[in-house]
CSV table of C-alpha atoms in Angstrom, one decimal:
chain,number,residue,atom,x,y,z
A,30,MET,CA,48.3,21.6,-15.6
A,31,PRO,CA,44.8,23.1,-15.4
A,32,THR,CA,44.3,26.6,-14.3
A,33,LEU,CA,42.4,27.7,-11.2
A,34,GLY,CA,39.4,28.8,-13.3
A,35,SER,CA,39.1,25.5,-15.2
A,36,VAL,CA,39.3,23.5,-11.9
A,37,LEU,CA,36.5,25.6,-10.3
A,38,ALA,CA,34.5,25.4,-13.5
A,39,ARG,CA,34.7,21.6,-13.4
A,40,VAL,CA,33.7,21.4,-9.7
A,41,ILE,CA,30.8,23.7,-10.3
A,42,GLU,CA,29.7,21.7,-13.3
A,43,GLY,CA,29.7,18.6,-11.2
A,44,GLY,CA,27.6,20.3,-8.5
A,45,VAL,CA,25.1,21.5,-11.1
A,46,GLU,CA,24.9,18.0,-12.6
A,47,GLY,CA,24.0,16.7,-9.1
A,48,VAL,CA,21.2,19.2,-8.7
A,49,VAL,CA,19.9,18.4,-12.2
A,50,ASP,CA,20.0,14.7,-11.4
A,51,ALA,CA,18.0,15.3,-8.2
A,52,GLU,CA,15.4,17.4,-10.0
A,53,THR,CA,15.1,14.8,-12.7
A,54,ALA,CA,14.6,12.1,-10.1
A,55,ALA,CA,11.9,14.2,-8.5
A,56,ALA,CA,10.1,14.7,-11.8
A,57,ALA,CA,10.2,10.9,-12.4
A,58,ASP,CA,8.7,10.4,-9.0
A,59,ARG,CA,5.9,12.8,-9.8
A,60,LEU,CA,5.2,11.1,-13.1
A,61,ALA,CA,5.1,7.7,-11.4
A,62,VAL,CA,2.5,8.9,-8.9
A,63,GLU,CA,0.4,10.4,-11.7
A,64,ARG,CA,0.5,7.0,-13.5
A,65,ARG,CA,-0.3,5.2,-10.4
A,66,LEU,CA,-3.5,7.3,-10.0
A,67,ALA,CA,-4.8,5.7,-13.2
A,68,GLU,CA,-4.8,2.3,-11.5
A,69,PRO,CA,-7.9,0.9,-9.7
A,70,PRO,CA,-8.2,1.4,-6.0
A,71,ALA,CA,-7.4,-2.3,-5.3
A,72,ALA,CA,-3.9,-1.8,-6.7
A,73,PHE,CA,-3.0,0.3,-3.6
A,74,VAL,CA,-3.6,-2.6,-1.2
A,75,ASP,CA,-1.9,-6.0,-0.8
A,76,ALA,CA,-3.4,-9.3,0.1
A,77,GLY,CA,-2.0,-9.3,3.6
A,78,GLU,CA,-3.8,-6.0,4.4
A,79,VAL,CA,-7.1,-7.5,3.2
A,80,ASP,CA,-6.5,-10.6,5.4
A,81,ALA,CA,-6.0,-8.4,8.4
A,82,VAL,CA,-9.3,-6.5,7.8
A,83,LEU,CA,-11.3,-9.7,7.3
A,84,ALA,CA,-9.8,-11.2,10.5
A,85,GLU,CA,-10.6,-8.0,12.5
A,86,ARG,CA,-14.0,-7.1,11.1
A,87,PHE,CA,-15.4,-10.6,10.4
A,88,PRO,CA,-14.1,-13.0,13.1
A,89,PRO,CA,-15.1,-16.6,12.9
A,90,PHE,CA,-17.3,-18.5,15.3
A,91,ASP,CA,-15.5,-19.9,18.2
A,92,ARG,CA,-17.6,-23.0,17.7
A,93,PRO,CA,-20.4,-23.8,15.2
A,94,PRO,CA,-24.0,-23.1,16.3
A,95,GLU,CA,-24.8,-26.8,16.7
A,96,LYS,CA,-28.4,-26.3,18.1
A,97,LEU,CA,-29.4,-24.1,15.1
A,98,LEU,CA,-27.7,-26.4,12.6
A,99,ALA,CA,-29.6,-29.3,14.1
A,100,ARG,CA,-32.8,-27.7,12.8
A,101,VAL,CA,-31.4,-27.9,9.3
A,102,PHE,CA,-29.4,-31.1,9.2
A,103,ASP,CA,-30.2,-34.6,10.2
A,104,ASP,CA,-27.9,-36.2,12.7
A,105,GLU,CA,-25.6,-37.8,10.0
A,106,THR,CA,-25.2,-34.7,8.0
A,107,LEU,CA,-24.6,-32.6,11.1
A,108,ASP,CA,-21.9,-35.0,12.3
A,109,ARG,CA,-20.2,-34.8,8.9
A,110,TYR,CA,-20.4,-31.0,8.9
A,111,LEU,CA,-19.0,-30.7,12.4
A,112,SER,CA,-16.2,-33.2,11.7
A,113,GLY,CA,-14.8,-31.0,8.9
A,114,TRP,CA,-15.5,-27.7,10.6
A,115,GLU,CA,-12.5,-25.4,11.5
A,116,PRO,CA,-12.7,-21.9,12.9
A,117,GLY,CA,-10.1,-20.4,10.5
A,118,ASP,CA,-8.9,-16.8,10.7
A,119,THR,CA,-12.1,-15.2,9.5
A,120,ALA,CA,-15.7,-15.9,8.9
A,121,VAL,CA,-15.2,-14.9,5.3
A,122,ARG,CA,-13.8,-18.0,3.8
A,123,GLU,CA,-14.9,-20.7,1.4
A,124,GLY,CA,-17.4,-23.1,3.0
A,125,ALA,CA,-18.1,-20.9,5.9
A,126,LEU,CA,-21.7,-20.4,7.0
A,127,TYR,CA,-23.6,-17.5,5.7
A,128,VAL,CA,-26.8,-16.3,7.4
A,129,HIS,CA,-29.1,-13.4,6.4
A,130,PRO,CA,-32.1,-12.9,8.6
A,131,GLU,CA,-34.3,-11.9,5.6
A,132,ARG,CA,-33.1,-14.1,2.7
A,133,PHE,CA,-31.1,-16.9,4.3
A,134,PRO,CA,-32.3,-17.1,7.9
A,135,LEU,CA,-31.1,-19.5,10.6
A,136,GLY,CA,-32.9,-19.0,13.8
A,137,GLU,CA,-32.5,-15.6,15.2
A,138,LEU,CA,-28.9,-15.1,14.0
A,139,PRO,CA,-28.2,-11.7,12.5
A,140,GLU,CA,-26.4,-11.5,9.2
A,141,THR,CA,-23.2,-13.6,9.6
A,142,PRO,CA,-20.7,-12.6,8.4
A,143,PRO,CA,-22.2,-9.1,8.1
A,144,VAL,CA,-20.8,-8.3,4.7
A,145,GLU,CA,-23.9,-6.5,3.4
A,146,ARG,CA,-24.4,-4.5,6.6
A,147,THR,CA,-20.7,-3.5,6.8
A,148,LEU,CA,-19.5,-3.4,3.2
A,149,GLY,CA,-22.7,-3.2,1.2
A,150,VAL,CA,-22.0,-6.5,-0.5
A,151,ARG,CA,-25.2,-8.3,-1.3
A,152,LEU,CA,-24.8,-12.0,-1.8
A,153,ASP,CA,-27.4,-14.0,-3.6
A,154,GLU,CA,-27.9,-17.6,-4.4
A,155,THR,CA,-25.4,-17.6,-7.2
A,156,ASP,CA,-22.7,-16.6,-4.7
A,157,LEU,CA,-23.4,-19.4,-2.3
A,158,THR,CA,-23.0,-23.1,-2.1
A,159,PHE,CA,-25.9,-25.0,-0.4
A,160,LEU,CA,-25.5,-27.9,1.9
A,161,GLY,CA,-29.1,-29.0,1.9
A,162,SER,CA,-30.9,-25.7,2.7
A,163,LEU,CA,-27.8,-24.3,4.5
A,164,PRO,CA,-26.0,-21.6,2.5
A,165,THR,CA,-22.2,-21.3,2.7
A,166,LEU,CA,-19.8,-19.0,1.0
A,167,SER,CA,-18.4,-20.0,-2.3
A,168,ALA,CA,-15.0,-19.1,-3.6
A,169,ASP,CA,-16.6,-16.4,-5.8
A,170,ALA,CA,-18.4,-14.9,-2.8
A,171,VAL,CA,-15.1,-14.7,-0.9
A,172,ALA,CA,-13.4,-13.0,-3.8
A,173,THR,CA,-16.3,-10.5,-4.1
A,174,VAL,CA,-15.9,-9.6,-0.4
A,175,ARG,CA,-12.2,-9.3,-0.6
A,176,GLU,CA,-12.5,-7.0,-3.6
A,177,ALA,CA,-14.9,-4.8,-1.7
A,178,VAL,CA,-12.4,-4.5,1.2
A,179,ALA,CA,-9.5,-3.8,-1.2
A,180,ASP,CA,-11.6,-1.1,-3.0
A,181,ARG,CA,-12.5,0.6,0.3
A,182,LEU,CA,-9.0,0.6,1.6
A,183,GLY,CA,-7.4,1.5,-1.7
A,184,GLY,CA,-10.0,4.2,-2.4
A,185,GLU,CA,-9.0,6.1,0.7
A,186,ARG,CA,-5.3,5.9,-0.2
A,187,LYS,CA,-5.9,6.8,-3.8
A,188,ALA,CA,-8.0,9.8,-2.8
A,189,ALA,CA,-5.1,11.0,-0.5
A,190,ARG,CA,-2.6,10.7,-3.3
A,191,ARG,CA,-4.9,12.5,-5.7
A,192,ALA,CA,-5.4,15.3,-3.3
A,193,VAL,CA,-1.6,15.8,-3.1
A,194,ALA,CA,-1.3,15.6,-6.9
A,195,GLU,CA,-4.0,18.2,-7.3
A,196,ALA,CA,-2.5,20.5,-4.7
A,197,GLY,CA,0.8,20.5,-6.7
A,198,TYR,CA,4.1,18.8,-6.0
A,199,PRO,CA,6.9,20.9,-4.6
A,200,ARG,CA,9.6,21.5,-7.2
A,201,PRO,CA,13.2,22.3,-6.0
A,202,VAL,CA,14.6,25.5,-7.4
A,203,VAL,CA,18.4,26.3,-6.8
A,204,ASP,CA,19.1,29.8,-5.8
A,205,SER,CA,22.8,29.6,-5.4
A,206,LEU,CA,25.7,27.2,-5.4
A,207,GLU,CA,28.8,27.5,-3.2
A,208,VAL,CA,32.0,25.5,-3.7
A,209,GLU,CA,34.8,24.9,-1.2
A,210,THR,CA,37.7,22.7,-2.2
A,211,GLY,CA,41.3,22.0,-1.3
A,212,LEU,CA,43.9,22.8,-3.9
A,213,THR,CA,47.7,22.5,-4.3
A,214,PHE,CA,49.6,25.1,-6.4
A,215,ALA,CA,52.5,24.3,-8.7
A,216,PRO,CA,55.3,27.0,-9.2
A,217,ASP,CA,53.6,28.1,-12.5
A,218,LEU,CA,50.4,28.7,-10.5
A,219,GLY,CA,48.8,25.6,-12.1
A,220,VAL,CA,46.4,23.9,-9.6
A,221,ARG,CA,45.5,20.4,-8.7
A,222,LEU,CA,42.6,19.2,-6.6
A,223,VAL,CA,43.5,17.6,-3.3
A,224,ASP,CA,42.8,13.9,-3.7
A,225,ALA,CA,43.2,11.8,-0.6
A,226,ARG,CA,43.4,8.7,-2.7
A,227,THR,CA,46.7,9.7,-4.2
A,228,VAL,CA,48.3,12.0,-1.5
A,229,GLY,CA,47.3,10.0,1.6
A,230,PRO,CA,45.3,11.1,4.6
A,231,VAL,CA,44.3,14.8,4.7
A,232,GLU,CA,42.5,16.9,7.2
A,233,ARG,CA,38.7,16.8,6.9
A,234,ALA,CA,38.6,20.5,6.4
A,235,ALA,CA,40.8,20.2,3.4
A,236,MET,CA,38.4,17.9,1.6
A,237,GLY,CA,36.0,20.8,0.6
A,238,ARG,CA,32.3,20.7,0.0
A,239,VAL,CA,29.6,21.9,-2.4
A,240,ARG,CA,26.6,23.6,-0.9
A,241,ALA,CA,23.4,24.4,-2.7
A,242,LYS,CA,20.8,26.9,-1.5
A,243,LEU,CA,17.3,26.1,-2.8
A,244,HIS,CA,13.6,26.6,-2.2
A,245,PHE,CA,10.5,24.7,-3.3
A,246,GLU,CA,7.8,25.9,-5.7
A,247,GLY,CA,4.5,24.2,-6.0
A,248,GLU,CA,3.4,22.9,-9.4
A,249,ARG,CA,-0.1,23.2,-10.7
């Protein structure tokens, strides 16, 4: 039967292993964050978040500007365009109208959707599909705008994580370890840990505990 010293040593060893495991996990988390910082800003944003920004910042027309479109299309082309028109969730979508008052004007409409004014995304003729003289957003244009939104959102998050990394991650340092455990003694003073799985129900106080006192140090 083990001695009291060997039992305590085994319990303390188990407590130390738990602390080491926790510190190892914390180090792995820090390494994961550092690796993540090597990724581009867009990696910090998912597609649903980009969708939400586009819907909020670039809402679609409630209805197409028929009077202005009539200046560009003949009646047959206008009817065909209107028959396939849908508002969608955002004005930034393939086939949606794109107006720029200087380069692609349509009446007195301001830039619509205002991707250059809001995001600094300048769309040229290669980014657009033309219906006659009317410019609409191509799939490539939509992808460019989505990338700009993701870069802006992700850039803010990446900067925040980098600031934390540069400030230093807190590292747990154990100051002391206290062990309380229930024991049973044999006539020869050998000891055995109380095990509720084998001796049946025991009082909660008899189950014992391991308590660690620690503090955190910053890493540079």
